[in-house]
Coordinates of C-alpha atoms in Angstrom, one line a residue:
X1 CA 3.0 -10.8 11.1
X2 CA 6.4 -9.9 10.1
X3 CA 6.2 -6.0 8.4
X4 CA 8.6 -5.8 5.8
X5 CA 8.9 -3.1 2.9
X6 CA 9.7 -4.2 -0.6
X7 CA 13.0 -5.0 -1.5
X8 CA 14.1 -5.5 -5.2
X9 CA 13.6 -9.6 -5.7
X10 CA 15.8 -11.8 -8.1
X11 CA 14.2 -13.0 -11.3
X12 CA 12.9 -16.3 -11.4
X13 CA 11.9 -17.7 -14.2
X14 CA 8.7 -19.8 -14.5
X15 CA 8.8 -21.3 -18.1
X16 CA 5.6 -19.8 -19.7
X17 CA 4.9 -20.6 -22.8
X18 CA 5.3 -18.0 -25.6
X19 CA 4.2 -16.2 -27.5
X20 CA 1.4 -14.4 -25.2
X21 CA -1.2 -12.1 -26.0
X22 CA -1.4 -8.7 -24.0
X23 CA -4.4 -6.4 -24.6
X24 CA -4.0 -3.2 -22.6
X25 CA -5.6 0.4 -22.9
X26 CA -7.2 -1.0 -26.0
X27 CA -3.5 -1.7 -28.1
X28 CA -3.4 -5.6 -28.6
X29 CA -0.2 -7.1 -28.9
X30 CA 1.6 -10.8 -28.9
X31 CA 5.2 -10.9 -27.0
X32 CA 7.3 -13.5 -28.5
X33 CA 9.8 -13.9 -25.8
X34 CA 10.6 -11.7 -22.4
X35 CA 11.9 -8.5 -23.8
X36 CA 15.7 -8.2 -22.8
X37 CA 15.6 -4.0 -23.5
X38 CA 13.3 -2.3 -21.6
X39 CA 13.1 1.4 -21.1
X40 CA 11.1 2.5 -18.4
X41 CA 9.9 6.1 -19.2
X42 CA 7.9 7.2 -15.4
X43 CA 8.8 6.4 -11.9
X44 CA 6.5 4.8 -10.7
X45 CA 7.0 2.1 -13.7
X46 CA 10.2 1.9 -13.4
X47 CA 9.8 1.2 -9.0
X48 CA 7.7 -1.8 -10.3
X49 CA 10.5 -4.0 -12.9
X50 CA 13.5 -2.8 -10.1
X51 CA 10.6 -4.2 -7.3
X52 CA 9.9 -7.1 -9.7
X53 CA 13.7 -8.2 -10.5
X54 CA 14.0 -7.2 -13.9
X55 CA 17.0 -4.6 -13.1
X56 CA 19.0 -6.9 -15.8
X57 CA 16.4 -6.6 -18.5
X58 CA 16.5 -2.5 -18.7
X59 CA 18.8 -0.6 -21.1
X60 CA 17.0 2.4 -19.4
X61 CA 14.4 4.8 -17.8
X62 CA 13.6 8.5 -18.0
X63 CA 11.6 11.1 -16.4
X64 CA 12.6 10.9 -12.3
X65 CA 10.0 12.6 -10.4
X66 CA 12.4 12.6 -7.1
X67 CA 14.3 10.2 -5.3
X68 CA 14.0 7.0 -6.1
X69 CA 12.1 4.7 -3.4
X70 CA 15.5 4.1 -0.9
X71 CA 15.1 0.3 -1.0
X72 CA 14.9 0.0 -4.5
X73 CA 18.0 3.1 -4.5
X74 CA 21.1 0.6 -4.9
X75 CA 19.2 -1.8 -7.7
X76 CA 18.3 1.8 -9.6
X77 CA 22.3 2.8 -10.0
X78 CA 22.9 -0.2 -12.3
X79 CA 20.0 0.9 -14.8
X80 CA 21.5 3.8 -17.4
X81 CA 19.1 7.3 -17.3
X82 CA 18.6 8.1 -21.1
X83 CA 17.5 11.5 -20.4
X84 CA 16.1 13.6 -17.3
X85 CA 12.7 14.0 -18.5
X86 CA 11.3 12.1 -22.0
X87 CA 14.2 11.3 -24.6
X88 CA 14.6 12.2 -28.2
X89 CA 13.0 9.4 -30.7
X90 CA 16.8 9.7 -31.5
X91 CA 17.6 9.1 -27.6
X92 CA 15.5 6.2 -27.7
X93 CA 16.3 4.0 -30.5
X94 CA 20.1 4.4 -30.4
X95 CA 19.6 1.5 -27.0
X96 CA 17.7 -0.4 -29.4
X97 CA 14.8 -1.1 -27.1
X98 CA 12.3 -3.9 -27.5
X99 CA 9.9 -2.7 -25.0
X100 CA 8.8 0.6 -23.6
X101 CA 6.8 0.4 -20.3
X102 CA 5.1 4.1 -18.7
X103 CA 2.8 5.5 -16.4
X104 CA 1.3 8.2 -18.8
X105 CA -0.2 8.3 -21.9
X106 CA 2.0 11.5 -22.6
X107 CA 5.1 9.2 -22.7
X108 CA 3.8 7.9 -25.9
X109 CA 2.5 11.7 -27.3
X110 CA 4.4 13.2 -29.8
X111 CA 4.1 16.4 -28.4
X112 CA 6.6 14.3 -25.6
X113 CA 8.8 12.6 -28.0
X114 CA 9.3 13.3 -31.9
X115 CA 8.3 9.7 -32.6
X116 CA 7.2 10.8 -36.1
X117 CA 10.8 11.8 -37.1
X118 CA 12.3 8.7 -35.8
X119 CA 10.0 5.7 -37.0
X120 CA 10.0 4.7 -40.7
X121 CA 7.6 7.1 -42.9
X122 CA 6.1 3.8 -44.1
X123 CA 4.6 3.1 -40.2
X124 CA 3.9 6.8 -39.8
X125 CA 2.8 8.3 -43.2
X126 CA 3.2 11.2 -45.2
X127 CA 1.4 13.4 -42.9
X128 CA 4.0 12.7 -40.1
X129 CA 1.4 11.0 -37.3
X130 CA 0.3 8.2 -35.4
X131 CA -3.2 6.6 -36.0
X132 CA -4.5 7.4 -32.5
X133 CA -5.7 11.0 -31.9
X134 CA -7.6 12.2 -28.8
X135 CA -9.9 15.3 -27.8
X136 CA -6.5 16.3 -25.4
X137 CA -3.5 15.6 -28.5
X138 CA -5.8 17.3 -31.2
X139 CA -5.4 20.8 -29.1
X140 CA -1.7 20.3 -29.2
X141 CA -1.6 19.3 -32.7
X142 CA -0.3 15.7 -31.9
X143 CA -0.9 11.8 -31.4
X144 CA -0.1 8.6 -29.6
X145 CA 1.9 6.3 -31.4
X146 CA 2.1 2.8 -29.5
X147 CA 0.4 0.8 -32.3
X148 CA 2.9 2.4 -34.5
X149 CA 6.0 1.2 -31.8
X150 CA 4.6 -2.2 -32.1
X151 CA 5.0 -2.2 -36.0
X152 CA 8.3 -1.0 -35.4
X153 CA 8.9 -4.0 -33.2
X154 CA 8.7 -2.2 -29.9
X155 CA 6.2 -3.2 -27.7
X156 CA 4.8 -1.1 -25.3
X157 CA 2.8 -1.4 -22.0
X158 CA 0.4 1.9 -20.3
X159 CA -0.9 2.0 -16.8
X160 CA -4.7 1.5 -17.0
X161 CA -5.4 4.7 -14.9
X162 CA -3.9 7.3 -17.7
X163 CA -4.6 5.0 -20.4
X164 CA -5.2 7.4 -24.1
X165 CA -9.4 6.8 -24.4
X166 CA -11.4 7.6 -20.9
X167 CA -13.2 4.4 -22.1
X168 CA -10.3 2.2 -21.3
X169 CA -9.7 3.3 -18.0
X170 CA -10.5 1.9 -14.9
X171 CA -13.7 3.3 -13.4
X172 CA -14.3 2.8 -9.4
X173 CA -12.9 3.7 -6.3
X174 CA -9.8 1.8 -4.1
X175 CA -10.9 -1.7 -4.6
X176 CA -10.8 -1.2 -8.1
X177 CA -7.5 0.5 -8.4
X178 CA -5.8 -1.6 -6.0
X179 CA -7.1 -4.7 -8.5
X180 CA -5.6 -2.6 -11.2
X181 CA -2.5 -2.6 -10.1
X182 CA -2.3 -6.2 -9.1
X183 CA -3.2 -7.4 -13.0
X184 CA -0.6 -4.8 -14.1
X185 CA 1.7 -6.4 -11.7
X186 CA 0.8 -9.9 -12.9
X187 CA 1.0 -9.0 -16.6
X188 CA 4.2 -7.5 -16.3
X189 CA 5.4 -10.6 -14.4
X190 CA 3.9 -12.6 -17.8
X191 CA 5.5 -10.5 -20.2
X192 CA 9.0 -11.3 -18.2
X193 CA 8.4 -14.4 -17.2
X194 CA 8.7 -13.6 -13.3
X195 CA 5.3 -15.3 -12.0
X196 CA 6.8 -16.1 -8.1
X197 CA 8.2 -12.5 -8.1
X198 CA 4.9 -11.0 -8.7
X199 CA 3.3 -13.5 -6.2
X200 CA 5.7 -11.7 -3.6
X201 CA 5.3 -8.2 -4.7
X202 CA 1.7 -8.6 -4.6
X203 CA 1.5 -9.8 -1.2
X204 CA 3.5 -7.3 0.2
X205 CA 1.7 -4.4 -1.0
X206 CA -1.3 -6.0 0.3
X207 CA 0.2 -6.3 4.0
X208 CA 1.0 -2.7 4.3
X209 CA -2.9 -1.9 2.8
X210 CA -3.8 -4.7 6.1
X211 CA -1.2 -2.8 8.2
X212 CA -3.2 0.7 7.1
X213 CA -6.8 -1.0 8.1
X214 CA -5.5 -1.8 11.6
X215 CA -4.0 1.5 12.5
X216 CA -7.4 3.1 11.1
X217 CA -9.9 0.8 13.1
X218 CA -7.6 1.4 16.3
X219 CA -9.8 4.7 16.0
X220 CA -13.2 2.5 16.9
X221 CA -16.0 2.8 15.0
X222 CA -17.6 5.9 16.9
X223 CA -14.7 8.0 16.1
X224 CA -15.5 9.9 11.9
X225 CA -13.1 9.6 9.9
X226 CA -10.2 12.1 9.2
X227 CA -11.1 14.5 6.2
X228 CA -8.3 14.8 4.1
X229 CA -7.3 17.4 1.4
X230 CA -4.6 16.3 -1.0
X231 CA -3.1 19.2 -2.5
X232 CA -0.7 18.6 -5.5
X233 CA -0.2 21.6 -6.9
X234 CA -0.8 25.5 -6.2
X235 CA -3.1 28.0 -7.9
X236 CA -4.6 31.4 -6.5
X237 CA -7.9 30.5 -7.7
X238 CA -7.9 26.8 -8.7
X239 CA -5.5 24.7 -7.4
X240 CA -4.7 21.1 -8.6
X241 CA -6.1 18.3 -5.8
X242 CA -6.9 14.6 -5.4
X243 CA -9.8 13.6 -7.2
X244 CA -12.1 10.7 -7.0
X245 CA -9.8 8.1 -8.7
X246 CA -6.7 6.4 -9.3
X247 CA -3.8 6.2 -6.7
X248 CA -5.2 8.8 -4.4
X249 CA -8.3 7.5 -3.5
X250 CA -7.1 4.3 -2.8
X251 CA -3.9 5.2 -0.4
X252 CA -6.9 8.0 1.2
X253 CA -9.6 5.5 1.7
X254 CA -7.2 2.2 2.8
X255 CA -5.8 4.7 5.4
X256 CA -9.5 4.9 7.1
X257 CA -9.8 8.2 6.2
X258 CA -12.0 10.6 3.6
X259 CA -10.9 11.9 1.2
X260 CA -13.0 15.5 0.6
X261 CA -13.2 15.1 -3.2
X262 CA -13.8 11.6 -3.7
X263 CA -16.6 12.6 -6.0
X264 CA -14.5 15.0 -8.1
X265 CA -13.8 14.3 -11.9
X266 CA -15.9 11.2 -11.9
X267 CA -17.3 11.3 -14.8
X268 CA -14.0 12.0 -16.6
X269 CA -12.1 9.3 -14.0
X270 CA -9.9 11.6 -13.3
X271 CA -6.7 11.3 -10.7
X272 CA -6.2 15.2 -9.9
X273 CA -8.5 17.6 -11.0
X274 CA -8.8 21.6 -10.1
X275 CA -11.1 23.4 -7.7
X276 CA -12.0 26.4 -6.5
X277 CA -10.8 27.6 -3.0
X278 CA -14.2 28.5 -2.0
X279 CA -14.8 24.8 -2.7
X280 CA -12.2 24.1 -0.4
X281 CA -12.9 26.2 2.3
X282 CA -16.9 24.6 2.0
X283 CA -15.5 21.2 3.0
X284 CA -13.0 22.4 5.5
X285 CA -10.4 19.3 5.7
X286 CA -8.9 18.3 9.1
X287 CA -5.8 17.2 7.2
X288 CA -3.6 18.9 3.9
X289 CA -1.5 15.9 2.4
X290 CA 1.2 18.1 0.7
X291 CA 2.6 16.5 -2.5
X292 CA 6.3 17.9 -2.2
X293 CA 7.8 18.2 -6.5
X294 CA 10.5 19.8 -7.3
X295 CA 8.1 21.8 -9.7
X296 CA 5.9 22.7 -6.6
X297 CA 7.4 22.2 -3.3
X298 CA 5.7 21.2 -0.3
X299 CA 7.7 24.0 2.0
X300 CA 6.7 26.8 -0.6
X301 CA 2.8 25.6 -0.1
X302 CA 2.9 25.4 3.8
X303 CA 4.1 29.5 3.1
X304 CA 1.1 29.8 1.1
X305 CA -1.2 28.4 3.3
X306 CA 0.1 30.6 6.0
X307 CA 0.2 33.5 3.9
X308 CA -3.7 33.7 2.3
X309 CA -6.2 35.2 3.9
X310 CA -8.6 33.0 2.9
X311 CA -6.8 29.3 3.6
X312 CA -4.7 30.6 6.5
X313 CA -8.5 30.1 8.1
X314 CA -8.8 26.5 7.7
X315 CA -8.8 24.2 9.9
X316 CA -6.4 22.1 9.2
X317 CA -4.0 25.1 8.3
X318 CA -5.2 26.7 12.2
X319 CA -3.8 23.1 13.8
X320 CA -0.8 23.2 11.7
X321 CA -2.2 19.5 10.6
X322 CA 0.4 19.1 7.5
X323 CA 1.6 16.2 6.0
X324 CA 4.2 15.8 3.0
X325 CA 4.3 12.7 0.9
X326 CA 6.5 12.4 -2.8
X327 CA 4.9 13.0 -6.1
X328 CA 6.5 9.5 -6.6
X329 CA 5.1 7.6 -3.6
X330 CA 1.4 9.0 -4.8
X331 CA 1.4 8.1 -8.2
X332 CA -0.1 4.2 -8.9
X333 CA 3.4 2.2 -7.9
X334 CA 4.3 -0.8 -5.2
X335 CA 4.6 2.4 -3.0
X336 CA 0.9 2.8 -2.2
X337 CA 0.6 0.4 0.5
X338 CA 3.4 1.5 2.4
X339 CA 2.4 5.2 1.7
X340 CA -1.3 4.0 3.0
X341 CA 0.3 2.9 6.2
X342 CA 2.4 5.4 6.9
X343 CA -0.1 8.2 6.2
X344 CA -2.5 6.3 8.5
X345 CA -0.2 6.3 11.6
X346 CA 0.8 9.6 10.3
X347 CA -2.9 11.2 10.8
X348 CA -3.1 9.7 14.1
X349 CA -0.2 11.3 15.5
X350 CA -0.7 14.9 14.4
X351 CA -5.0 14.6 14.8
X352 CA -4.9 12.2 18.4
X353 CA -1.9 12.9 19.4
X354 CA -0.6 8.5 18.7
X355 CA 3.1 7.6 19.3
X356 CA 4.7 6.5 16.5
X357 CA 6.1 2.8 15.2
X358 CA 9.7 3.4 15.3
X359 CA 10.1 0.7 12.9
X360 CA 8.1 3.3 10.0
X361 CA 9.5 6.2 11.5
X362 CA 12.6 8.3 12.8
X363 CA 12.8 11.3 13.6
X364 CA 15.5 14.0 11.7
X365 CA 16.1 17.5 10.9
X366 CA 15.7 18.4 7.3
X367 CA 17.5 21.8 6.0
X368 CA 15.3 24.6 4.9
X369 CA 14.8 25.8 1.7
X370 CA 16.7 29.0 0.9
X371 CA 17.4 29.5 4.8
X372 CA 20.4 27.9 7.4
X373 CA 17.6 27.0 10.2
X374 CA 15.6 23.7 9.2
X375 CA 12.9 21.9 10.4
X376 CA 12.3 18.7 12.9
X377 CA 10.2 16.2 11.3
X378 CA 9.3 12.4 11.4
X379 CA 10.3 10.6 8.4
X380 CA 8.5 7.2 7.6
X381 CA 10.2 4.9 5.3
X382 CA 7.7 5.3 2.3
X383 CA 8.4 9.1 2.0
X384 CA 5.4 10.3 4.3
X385 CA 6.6 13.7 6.6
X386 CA 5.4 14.5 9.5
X387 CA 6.2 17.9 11.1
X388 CA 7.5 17.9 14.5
X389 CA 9.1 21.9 13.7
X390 CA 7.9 24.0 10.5
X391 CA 10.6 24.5 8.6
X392 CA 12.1 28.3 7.2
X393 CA 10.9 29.3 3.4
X394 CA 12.9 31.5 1.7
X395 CA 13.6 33.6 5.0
X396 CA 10.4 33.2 6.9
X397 CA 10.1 30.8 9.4
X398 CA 6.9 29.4 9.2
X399 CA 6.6 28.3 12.6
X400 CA 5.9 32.5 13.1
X401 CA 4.2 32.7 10.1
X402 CA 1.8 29.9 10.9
X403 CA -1.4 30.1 13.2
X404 CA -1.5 27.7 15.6
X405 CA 0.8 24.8 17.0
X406 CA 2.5 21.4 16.0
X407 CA 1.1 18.9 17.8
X408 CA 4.5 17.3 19.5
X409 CA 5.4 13.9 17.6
X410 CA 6.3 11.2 19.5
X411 CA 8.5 8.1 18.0
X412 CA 7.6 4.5 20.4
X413 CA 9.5 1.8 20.6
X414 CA 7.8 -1.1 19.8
X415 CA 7.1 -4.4 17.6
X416 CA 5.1 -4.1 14.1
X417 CA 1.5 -3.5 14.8
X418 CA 0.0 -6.8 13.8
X419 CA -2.6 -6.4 10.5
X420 CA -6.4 -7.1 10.5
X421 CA -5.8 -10.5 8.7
X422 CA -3.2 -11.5 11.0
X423 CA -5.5 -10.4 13.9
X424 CA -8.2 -12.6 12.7
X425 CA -6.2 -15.5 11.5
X426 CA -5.1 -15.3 15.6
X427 CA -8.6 -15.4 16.2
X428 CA -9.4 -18.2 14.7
X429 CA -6.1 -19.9 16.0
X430 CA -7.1 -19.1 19.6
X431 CA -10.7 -20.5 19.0
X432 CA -9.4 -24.0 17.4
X433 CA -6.9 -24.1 20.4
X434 CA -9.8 -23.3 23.2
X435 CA -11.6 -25.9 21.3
X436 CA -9.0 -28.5 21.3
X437 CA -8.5 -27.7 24.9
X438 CA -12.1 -28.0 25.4
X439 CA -12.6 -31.4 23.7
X440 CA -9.3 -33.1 25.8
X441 CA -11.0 -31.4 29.5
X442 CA -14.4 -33.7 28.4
X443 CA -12.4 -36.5 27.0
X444 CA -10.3 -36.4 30.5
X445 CA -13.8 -35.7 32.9
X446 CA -14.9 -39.0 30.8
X447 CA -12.1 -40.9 31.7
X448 CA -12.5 -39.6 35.4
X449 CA -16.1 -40.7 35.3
X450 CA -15.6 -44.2 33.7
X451 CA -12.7 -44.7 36.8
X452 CA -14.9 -43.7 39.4
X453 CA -17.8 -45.9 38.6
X454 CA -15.2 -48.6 37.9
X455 CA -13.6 -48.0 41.3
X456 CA -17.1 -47.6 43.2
X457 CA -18.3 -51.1 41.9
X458 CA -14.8 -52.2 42.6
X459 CA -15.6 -51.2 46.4
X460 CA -19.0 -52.7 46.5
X461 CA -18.0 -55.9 45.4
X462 CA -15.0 -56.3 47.8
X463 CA -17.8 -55.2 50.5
X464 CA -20.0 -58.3 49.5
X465 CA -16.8 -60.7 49.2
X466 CA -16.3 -59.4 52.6
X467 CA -19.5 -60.2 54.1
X468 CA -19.6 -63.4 52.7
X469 CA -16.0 -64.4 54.3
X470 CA -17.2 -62.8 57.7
X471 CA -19.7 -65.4 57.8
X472 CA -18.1 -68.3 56.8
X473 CA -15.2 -67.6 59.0
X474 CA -15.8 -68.4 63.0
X475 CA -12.5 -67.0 63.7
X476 CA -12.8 -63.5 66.3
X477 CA -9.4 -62.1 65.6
X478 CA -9.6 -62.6 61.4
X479 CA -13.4 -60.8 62.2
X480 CA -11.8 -58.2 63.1
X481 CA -9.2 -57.9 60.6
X482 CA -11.7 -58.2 58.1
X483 CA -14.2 -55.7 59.3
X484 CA -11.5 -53.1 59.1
X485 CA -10.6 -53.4 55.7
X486 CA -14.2 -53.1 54.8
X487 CA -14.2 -50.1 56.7
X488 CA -11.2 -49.2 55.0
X489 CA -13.0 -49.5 51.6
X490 CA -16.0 -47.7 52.3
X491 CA -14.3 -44.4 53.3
X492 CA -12.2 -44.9 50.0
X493 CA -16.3 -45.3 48.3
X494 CA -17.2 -41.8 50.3
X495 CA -13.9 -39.9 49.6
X496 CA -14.6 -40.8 45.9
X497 CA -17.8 -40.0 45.6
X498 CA -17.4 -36.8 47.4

């Protein structure tokens, strides 16, 4: 199977008929036509129209976690950036959108944007807020305001995993997201009218998710799986982790691995939740996925890791068994396959010592943070870092700092490793080819039988012609001649059936 990451694909139009109704997080709504002015306000939202075509349908997107996903980075430059992190109402309306597409529910808070100031007083009231009020926006005073957008003829769309109401999100672990983000895909692709692109983007997520489930079962299934702390952001006492749904779970999971707090924040289905160290230290990972932010950088965490007492003692920190992937690339996105299979050849490098594909990875030498000497890592092409040489922090060079080794990373040359579908559809091509070569060696032993009983009665009746000339015939010399060719076609009769 040809491995391919995603590339941004042309819009193709499939003629659907309009209007079309779109219920989603609970807010109903009817498009009329493919909006023409979207503005994306998350990454990982905006990654999905660039990945889906629709480069020429945005006015503009907001809030950049990081870089943008490099082979969606040329398609991205053409889209304007209304703000670095959530726009003004003001911001927003003066590109006149007709459709606001996000990741979180907080994009559509007025404690995010003053939506209150901009919309007419007749759509928002007197009192200066939107309809929709949860347990979180009552303790900062504030509301969501998508039904209100709508009025103002602005229609929205919410991924399902930070939808407003806990009700309205997706409960369930990776099979469940992964469906998730297929129907947001596909709805999308309805509200723009790009069916065939969705088809594509779909099926390309999937193959990296297949491409993850190969590497993983490479393992066999004696070998447990690979306990995996996801650590998004630093605390002394609590920090902020992968919890038991959403993105997480699903990139953990698909990669053949467990992920130690898959049962964490179930009840609220939460994607990150916090947790004591203690409860950290309990479970005792064999891997730390670092989530590298500009808010909380994954060098800076490494240096804490070293640094505590208390986590310096882990495992995983003791075999220097770090990984770094992008906020970005871990948030719910057409990243998360690739990001799956990445982190899954990843693991087996650093954990069994695995070459890796040179067609994920190459190897490079990043610059430290706040010091001249940087580190050697292995870069795959979804983001996911693999550390070959700790890098310096602010002075300190970890490698010193650190207990413990790198495991040495080694890059192979080779062709894609082919997925657990393509494996199996091969299967089942060799079988209906062993069979078809089965069915032609009886058809052919048939034939050979048929002939030889053919050419054995064949023999016997020349033999009886034979005799019956010999004795008609007074003739010594034709006797002769005639008892050699009945010779003659006897030994043919023994050589066949021998």
């Amino acid at each position: 199977m040809k491995i391919h990451l995603l590339l941004a694909l042309p819009s193709i139009a499939k003629g659907l008929e309009f209007p079309i109704g779109i219920t989603n997080c609970g807010v109903q709504s009817w498009i009329q036509s493919p909006p023409k002015r979207a503005v994306t306000m998350n990454q990982g939202t905006t990654e999905i129209m660039l990945a889906l075509g629709l480069a020429d349908n945005m006015v503009g997107t907001a809030y950049l976690d990081d870089n943008i996903w490099s082979e969606l980075e040329a398609v991205y430059k053409t889209v304007p950036v209304i703000a670095k992190e959530y726009p003004t109402i003001d911001e927003l309306l003066s590109i006149k959108p007709d459709f606001v597409y996000a990741s979180y529910s907080s994009a559509f808070a007025t404690t995010s944007v003053n939506y209150t100031q901009g919309l007419p007083t007749e759509i928002v009231g007197e009192d200066g807020q939107c309809d929709l009020v949860t347990e979180a926006s009552l303790e900062k005073d504030g509301s969501h305001c998508r039904a209100e957008l709508h009025e103002a003829g602005i229609q929205t769309y919410l991924q399902k995993p930070y939808c407003e109401l806990i009700e309205h999100r997706p409960k369930g672990g990776a099979a469940e997201t992964i469906t998730t983000l297929f129907n947001e895909i596909w709805d999308i692709a309805s509200i723009f009218d790009v069916s065939e692109n969705a088809r594509q983007l779909v099926n390309s997520i999937d193959e990296h998710f297949d491409q993850a489930v190969a590497v993983a079962t490479k393992a066999g299934p004696d070998v447990p799986p690979i306990k995996v702390l996801w650590l998004d952001s630093w605390d002394d006492a609590t920090p902020y982790v992968g919890a038991c749904c959403g993105s997480i779970q699903a990139i953990i999971e698909k990669a053949g691995a467990k992920h130690i707090f898959d049962d964490q924040g179930i009840e609220e289905v939460k994607t990150w939740d916090s947790v004591s160290w203690d409860f950290i230290t309990e479970r005792d990972p064999d891997v730390i996925v670092l989530v590298d932010a500009s808010w909380d950088l994954a060098d800076e965490k490494i240096y804490k890791l070293c640094s505590n007492e208390q986590t310096r003692k882990l495992r995983a920190v003791q075999s220097r068994a770090f990984l770094v992937v992008p906020f970005s690339a871990s948030t719910l996105g057409v990243r998360i396959g690739a990001v799956s299979y990445n982190l899954a050849e990843a693991m087996a490098a650093i954990i069994r010592g695995e070459a890796l594909p040179s067609i994920q990875f190459s190897e490079t030498s990043i610059a430290a943070h706040g010091g001249a000497d940087g580190s050697v890592q292995a870069v795959g092409k979804s983001g996911v870092r693999a550390f070959e040489k700790l890098p310096t922090w602010n002075g300190t060079d970890l490698n010193q700092l650190c207990p413990g080794s790198s495991t040495p990373i080694q890059i192979r040359d080779d062709i894609p490793l082919m997925s657990t579908a393509s494996a199996e559809a091969n299967k089942k091509l060799a079988l209906g080819l062993g069979l078809g070569l089965g069915l032609t060696s009886l058809l052919l032993l048939g034939f050979a039988v048929v002939y030889h009983n053919k050419y054995k009665l064949m023999g016997q009746e020349v033999k009886r012609l034979m005799a019956e000339f010999s004795v008609e015939t007074a003739v010594p010399s034709k006797n002769v001649e005639v008892h050699d060719a009945a010779s003659v076609a006897a030994k043919d009769d023994e050589s066949v059936d021998a």
